[in-house]
PDB file of C-alpha atoms in Angstrom:
ATOM      1  CA  MET A  21      -4.593 -30.090  70.602  1.00 43.00           C
ATOM      2  CA  SER A  22      -4.323 -29.898  74.387  1.00 50.00           C
ATOM      3  CA  SER A  23      -7.528 -29.731  76.395  1.00 72.00           C
ATOM      4  CA  SER A  24      -6.411 -26.528  78.114  1.00 82.00           C
ATOM      5  CA  VAL A  25      -4.660 -23.407  76.903  1.00 86.00           C
ATOM      6  CA  GLU A  26      -2.437 -21.037  78.860  1.00 88.00           C
ATOM      7  CA  LEU A  27      -4.471 -17.842  79.292  1.00 93.00           C
ATOM      8  CA  SER A  28      -3.210 -14.555  80.684  1.00 94.00           C
ATOM      9  CA  PRO A  29      -5.369 -12.094  82.607  1.00 94.00           C
ATOM     10  CA  VAL A  30      -5.562 -10.011  79.405  1.00 96.00           C
ATOM     11  CA  ASP A  31      -6.796 -13.057  77.434  1.00 96.00           C
ATOM     12  CA  LEU A  32      -9.482 -13.631  80.073  1.00 95.00           C
ATOM     13  CA  GLU A  33     -10.573 -10.002  79.852  1.00 96.00           C
ATOM     14  CA  ILE A  34     -10.756 -10.275  76.046  1.00 97.00           C
ATOM     15  CA  LEU A  35     -12.966 -13.358  76.429  1.00 96.00           C
ATOM     16  CA  ARG A  36     -15.191 -11.606  78.990  1.00 94.00           C
ATOM     17  CA  VAL A  37     -15.709  -8.577  76.734  1.00 96.00           C
ATOM     18  CA  LEU A  38     -16.354 -10.620  73.577  1.00 96.00           C
ATOM     19  CA  GLN A  39     -18.777 -12.986  75.314  1.00 94.00           C
ATOM     20  CA  ASN A  40     -20.796 -10.009  76.514  1.00 91.00           C
ATOM     21  CA  ASP A  41     -20.784  -8.408  73.038  1.00 92.00           C
ATOM     22  CA  ALA A  42     -19.143 -10.227  70.121  1.00 93.00           C
ATOM     23  CA  ARG A  43     -19.733  -7.141  67.959  1.00 94.00           C
ATOM     24  CA  THR A  44     -17.170  -5.130  69.933  1.00 96.00           C
ATOM     25  CA  SER A  45     -14.737  -3.637  67.433  1.00 97.00           C
ATOM     26  CA  ASN A  46     -11.046  -4.417  67.744  1.00 97.00           C
ATOM     27  CA  LYS A  47     -10.372  -0.751  68.570  1.00 97.00           C
ATOM     28  CA  GLU A  48     -12.960  -0.808  71.404  1.00 97.00           C
ATOM     29  CA  LEU A  49     -11.703  -4.182  72.619  1.00 97.00           C
ATOM     30  CA  ALA A  50      -8.082  -2.999  72.667  1.00 98.00           C
ATOM     31  CA  ALA A  51      -9.056   0.077  74.701  1.00 97.00           C
ATOM     32  CA  ALA A  52     -11.114  -2.037  77.126  1.00 97.00           C
ATOM     33  CA  VAL A  53      -8.247  -4.437  77.844  1.00 97.00           C
ATOM     34  CA  GLY A  54      -5.411  -1.905  77.691  1.00 97.00           C
ATOM     35  CA  LEU A  55      -3.612  -3.114  74.556  1.00 97.00           C
ATOM     36  CA  ALA A  56      -2.548  -1.601  71.268  1.00 98.00           C
ATOM     37  CA  PRO A  57      -5.083  -2.537  68.547  1.00 97.00           C
ATOM     38  CA  SER A  58      -2.502  -4.608  66.619  1.00 97.00           C
ATOM     39  CA  THR A  59      -1.557  -6.555  69.763  1.00 97.00           C
ATOM     40  CA  CYS A  60      -5.213  -7.099  70.600  1.00 98.00           C
ATOM     41  CA  LEU A  61      -5.894  -8.396  67.082  1.00 97.00           C
ATOM     42  CA  ASP A  62      -2.996 -10.857  67.470  1.00 97.00           C
ATOM     43  CA  ARG A  63      -4.353 -12.034  70.842  1.00 97.00           C
ATOM     44  CA  VAL A  64      -7.843 -12.640  69.423  1.00 97.00           C
ATOM     45  CA  ALA A  65      -6.321 -14.487  66.437  1.00 97.00           C
ATOM     46  CA  ARG A  66      -4.364 -16.727  68.848  1.00 96.00           C
ATOM     47  CA  LEU A  67      -7.547 -17.424  70.842  1.00 97.00           C
ATOM     48  CA  ARG A  68      -9.236 -18.496  67.602  1.00 96.00           C
ATOM     49  CA  GLU A  69      -6.267 -20.598  66.388  1.00 96.00           C
ATOM     50  CA  THR A  70      -6.050 -22.466  69.697  1.00 95.00           C
ATOM     51  CA  GLY A  71      -9.785 -23.176  69.642  1.00 95.00           C
ATOM     52  CA  VAL A  72     -10.649 -21.099  72.718  1.00 96.00           C
ATOM     53  CA  ILE A  73     -12.900 -18.887  70.575  1.00 96.00           C
ATOM     54  CA  THR A  74     -14.916 -21.200  68.342  1.00 95.00           C
ATOM     55  CA  GLY A  75     -17.233 -18.723  66.640  1.00 93.00           C
ATOM     56  CA  GLN A  76     -19.511 -15.739  66.993  1.00 91.00           C
ATOM     57  CA  HIS A  77     -23.250 -16.174  67.222  1.00 87.00           C
ATOM     58  CA  ALA A  78     -26.351 -14.027  67.200  1.00 87.00           C
ATOM     59  CA  GLN A  79     -28.850 -14.853  69.910  1.00 88.00           C
ATOM     60  CA  VAL A  80     -32.276 -15.066  68.341  1.00 91.00           C
ATOM     61  CA  ASP A  81     -35.649 -14.848  70.071  1.00 94.00           C
ATOM     62  CA  ALA A  82     -37.428 -18.010  68.863  1.00 96.00           C
ATOM     63  CA  ALA A  83     -40.878 -16.574  69.662  1.00 96.00           C
ATOM     64  CA  LYS A  84     -40.262 -13.574  67.404  1.00 97.00           C
ATOM     65  CA  LEU A  85     -39.438 -16.013  64.603  1.00 96.00           C
ATOM     66  CA  GLY A  86     -42.806 -17.737  65.040  1.00 97.00           C
ATOM     67  CA  ARG A  87     -41.550 -20.554  67.289  1.00 98.00           C
ATOM     68  CA  PRO A  88     -42.871 -19.585  70.742  1.00 98.00           C
ATOM     69  CA  LEU A  89     -42.997 -23.100  72.237  1.00 98.00           C
ATOM     70  CA  GLU A  90     -39.630 -24.398  73.402  1.00 98.00           C
ATOM     71  CA  ALA A  91     -39.027 -27.782  74.981  1.00 98.00           C
ATOM     72  CA  PHE A  92     -36.341 -30.216  76.006  1.00 98.00           C
ATOM     73  CA  LEU A  93     -36.737 -33.719  74.638  1.00 98.00           C
ATOM     74  CA  PHE A  94     -34.956 -36.509  76.490  1.00 98.00           C
ATOM     75  CA  VAL A  95     -34.464 -39.350  74.017  1.00 98.00           C
ATOM     76  CA  GLN A  96     -33.471 -42.947  74.661  1.00 97.00           C
ATOM     77  CA  VAL A  97     -31.939 -44.802  71.695  1.00 96.00           C
ATOM     78  CA  ARG A  98     -31.769 -48.606  71.606  1.00 94.00           C
ATOM     79  CA  PRO A  99     -29.487 -50.253  70.878  1.00 93.00           C
ATOM     80  CA  HIS A 100     -27.061 -47.525  71.886  1.00 92.00           C
ATOM     81  CA  ARG A 101     -24.401 -48.232  69.258  1.00 93.00           C
ATOM     82  CA  ARG A 102     -22.233 -45.830  67.249  1.00 94.00           C
ATOM     83  CA  PRO A 103     -23.862 -46.356  63.811  1.00 93.00           C
ATOM     84  CA  LEU A 104     -27.341 -45.729  65.215  1.00 93.00           C
ATOM     85  CA  VAL A 105     -26.140 -42.800  67.319  1.00 94.00           C
ATOM     86  CA  GLU A 106     -24.557 -41.181  64.258  1.00 94.00           C
ATOM     87  CA  GLN A 107     -27.679 -41.746  62.135  1.00 94.00           C
ATOM     88  CA  PHE A 108     -29.909 -40.346  64.857  1.00 96.00           C
ATOM     89  CA  VAL A 109     -27.784 -37.224  65.335  1.00 97.00           C
ATOM     90  CA  GLU A 110     -27.624 -36.617  61.587  1.00 97.00           C
ATOM     91  CA  HIS A 111     -31.427 -36.932  61.382  1.00 97.00           C
ATOM     92  CA  VAL A 112     -32.257 -34.588  64.253  1.00 98.00           C
ATOM     93  CA  LEU A 113     -29.720 -31.934  63.239  1.00 98.00           C
ATOM     94  CA  ALA A 114     -31.482 -31.703  59.868  1.00 98.00           C
ATOM     95  CA  LEU A 115     -34.784 -30.775  61.548  1.00 98.00           C
ATOM     96  CA  PRO A 116     -35.536 -27.027  61.557  1.00 97.00           C
ATOM     97  CA  GLU A 117     -36.982 -27.150  65.085  1.00 98.00           C
ATOM     98  CA  ILE A 118     -33.696 -28.287  66.657  1.00 98.00           C
ATOM     99  CA  ARG A 119     -31.737 -25.641  68.568  1.00 97.00           C
ATOM    100  CA  ALA A 120     -29.142 -27.956  70.160  1.00 97.00           C
ATOM    101  CA  VAL A 121     -28.512 -31.653  70.751  1.00 98.00           C
ATOM    102  CA  TYR A 122     -26.461 -33.172  73.579  1.00 98.00           C
ATOM    103  CA  HIS A 123     -25.245 -36.770  73.923  1.00 97.00           C
ATOM    104  CA  LEU A 124     -25.680 -37.759  77.584  1.00 97.00           C
ATOM    105  CA  THR A 125     -24.843 -40.363  80.159  1.00 96.00           C
ATOM    106  CA  GLY A 126     -27.575 -41.779  82.378  1.00 95.00           C
ATOM    107  CA  PRO A 127     -30.991 -43.192  81.516  1.00 94.00           C
ATOM    108  CA  ASP A 128     -31.442 -40.889  78.506  1.00 97.00           C
ATOM    109  CA  ASP A 129     -29.012 -40.834  75.604  1.00 97.00           C
ATOM    110  CA  PHE A 130     -29.813 -37.424  74.116  1.00 98.00           C
ATOM    111  CA  LEU A 131     -31.197 -34.084  75.137  1.00 98.00           C
ATOM    112  CA  ALA A 132     -32.606 -31.999  72.295  1.00 98.00           C
ATOM    113  CA  HIS A 133     -33.584 -28.364  72.735  1.00 98.00           C
ATOM    114  CA  VAL A 134     -36.377 -27.588  70.274  1.00 98.00           C
ATOM    115  CA  ALA A 135     -38.469 -24.560  69.320  1.00 98.00           C
ATOM    116  CA  THR A 136     -41.823 -25.139  67.627  1.00 98.00           C
ATOM    117  CA  THR A 137     -44.794 -23.131  66.416  1.00 98.00           C
ATOM    118  CA  SER A 138     -47.324 -24.846  68.707  1.00 98.00           C
ATOM    119  CA  ALA A 139     -48.118 -27.817  70.911  1.00 98.00           C
ATOM    120  CA  ALA A 140     -49.503 -29.601  67.844  1.00 98.00           C
ATOM    121  CA  GLU A 141     -46.216 -29.026  66.017  1.00 98.00           C
ATOM    122  CA  LEU A 142     -44.283 -30.328  69.030  1.00 98.00           C
ATOM    123  CA  GLN A 143     -46.482 -33.439  69.024  1.00 98.00           C
ATOM    124  CA  ARG A 144     -45.849 -33.908  65.281  1.00 98.00           C
ATOM    125  CA  LEU A 145     -42.104 -33.562  65.847  1.00 98.00           C
ATOM    126  CA  VAL A 146     -42.103 -36.180  68.613  1.00 98.00           C
ATOM    127  CA  LEU A 147     -44.409 -38.657  66.851  1.00 98.00           C
ATOM    128  CA  ASP A 148     -43.361 -38.282  63.212  1.00 98.00           C
ATOM    129  CA  GLU A 149     -39.667 -37.428  63.495  1.00 98.00           C
ATOM    130  CA  LEU A 150     -38.567 -39.206  66.666  1.00 98.00           C
ATOM    131  CA  THR A 151     -40.690 -42.044  68.035  1.00 97.00           C
ATOM    132  CA  SER A 152     -41.418 -43.292  64.510  1.00 97.00           C
ATOM    133  CA  ARG A 153     -37.707 -44.168  64.169  1.00 96.00           C
ATOM    134  CA  ASP A 154     -36.798 -47.784  64.989  1.00 95.00           C
ATOM    135  CA  GLU A 155     -33.835 -46.830  67.204  1.00 95.00           C
ATOM    136  CA  VAL A 156     -35.858 -44.441  69.407  1.00 97.00           C
ATOM    137  CA  ALA A 157     -37.097 -46.322  72.456  1.00 96.00           C
ATOM    138  CA  ARG A 158     -38.544 -43.397  74.414  1.00 97.00           C
ATOM    139  CA  VAL A 159     -38.991 -39.618  74.359  1.00 98.00           C
ATOM    140  CA  HIS A 160     -39.689 -37.590  77.489  1.00 98.00           C
ATOM    141  CA  THR A 161     -40.732 -33.952  76.925  1.00 98.00           C
ATOM    142  CA  ASN A 162     -40.289 -30.984  79.247  1.00 98.00           C
ATOM    143  CA  LEU A 163     -41.655 -27.571  78.223  1.00 98.00           C
ATOM    144  CA  VAL A 164     -39.585 -24.438  78.772  1.00 97.00           C
ATOM    145  CA  PHE A 165     -41.525 -21.726  80.580  1.00 97.00           C
ATOM    146  CA  GLN A 166     -38.694 -19.204  80.789  1.00 95.00           C
ATOM    147  CA  GLN A 167     -34.943 -19.126  80.341  1.00 93.00           C
ATOM    148  CA  TRP A 168     -32.032 -17.062  81.592  1.00 91.00           C
ATOM    149  CA  GLN A 169     -28.593 -16.801  80.045  1.00 88.00           C
ATOM    150  CA  GLY A 170     -25.511 -17.235  82.220  1.00 90.00           C
ATOM    151  CA  GLY A 171     -22.560 -14.883  82.190  1.00 89.00           C
ATOM    152  CA  PRO A 172     -19.273 -15.276  80.321  1.00 90.00           C
ATOM    153  CA  LEU A 173     -17.623 -18.684  80.588  1.00 90.00           C
ATOM    154  CA  LEU A 174     -14.120 -18.344  81.998  1.00 90.00           C
ATOM    155  CA  PRO A 175     -11.720 -20.917  83.469  1.00 87.00           C
ATOM    156  CA  PRO A 176     -12.144 -21.754  87.159  1.00 85.00           C
ATOM    157  CA  GLU A 177     -10.198 -19.642  89.646  1.00 77.00           C
ATOM    158  CA  GLU A 178      -7.074 -21.207  91.116  1.00 66.00           C
ATOM    159  CA  GLY A 179      -8.055 -22.966  94.306  1.00 58.00           C
ATOM    160  CA  GLU A 180     -11.718 -23.131  93.261  1.00 55.00           C
ATOM    161  CA  PRO A 181     -13.326 -26.411  94.414  1.00 56.00           C
ATOM    162  CA  GLY A 182     -12.833 -29.077  91.769  1.00 53.00           C
ATOM    163  CA  GLN A 183      -9.983 -27.165  90.106  1.00 49.00           C
ATOM    164  CA  THR A 184      -6.764 -29.118  89.720  1.00 44.00           C
ATOM    165  CA  GLY A 185      -3.609 -27.885  88.064  1.00 40.00           C
ATOM    166  CA  ALA A 186      -4.893 -24.412  87.187  1.00 39.00           C
ATOM    167  CA  ARG A 187      -3.041 -22.967  84.213  1.00 46.00           C
ATOM    168  CA  ILE A 188      -4.274 -19.401  84.526  1.00 44.00           C
ATOM    169  CA  ARG A 189      -4.003 -16.506  86.903  1.00 40.00           C
ATOM    170  CA  ARG A 190      -6.603 -13.772  87.151  1.00 37.00           C
ATOM    171  CA  ARG A 191      -6.457 -10.221  88.350  1.00 36.00           C
ATOM    172  CA  GLY A 192      -7.707  -9.914  91.891  1.00 36.00           C
TER     173      GLY A 192
END
């Protein structure tokens, strides 16, 4: 599959609406983007088939689920080799505290977003689940005080700095 997909202004509007509220009905979505409901359904199906839309997710307030302490854990794995990387990722993804894991470049190999019940639980997670593993060389922890969500993710505008070979055009 190609790394980019040809998107029309209508496709971009569909993505904007769905990213703001994935529960929007097809009838409401069609009206919002100016399409017949059957055409809109076909467009959304194409966006799914091409991998532009990869799923629908509920945003959950971790504190209301009894996990008020969130942190980012920067983890260094040594040696940084595929078998160990795969084992490490499999291990951390099985932990209930893990919200997301990113494989990085730079001095740290992974960034894990975690949500825990308390500072003691965060300490247990770091000591018992991470630094106790032979391949984990170091863990650096940053607490999250507050977070903000960005807006819908859309392709860069044509002519936007860093944009080369834009394959989309937007309404002005």
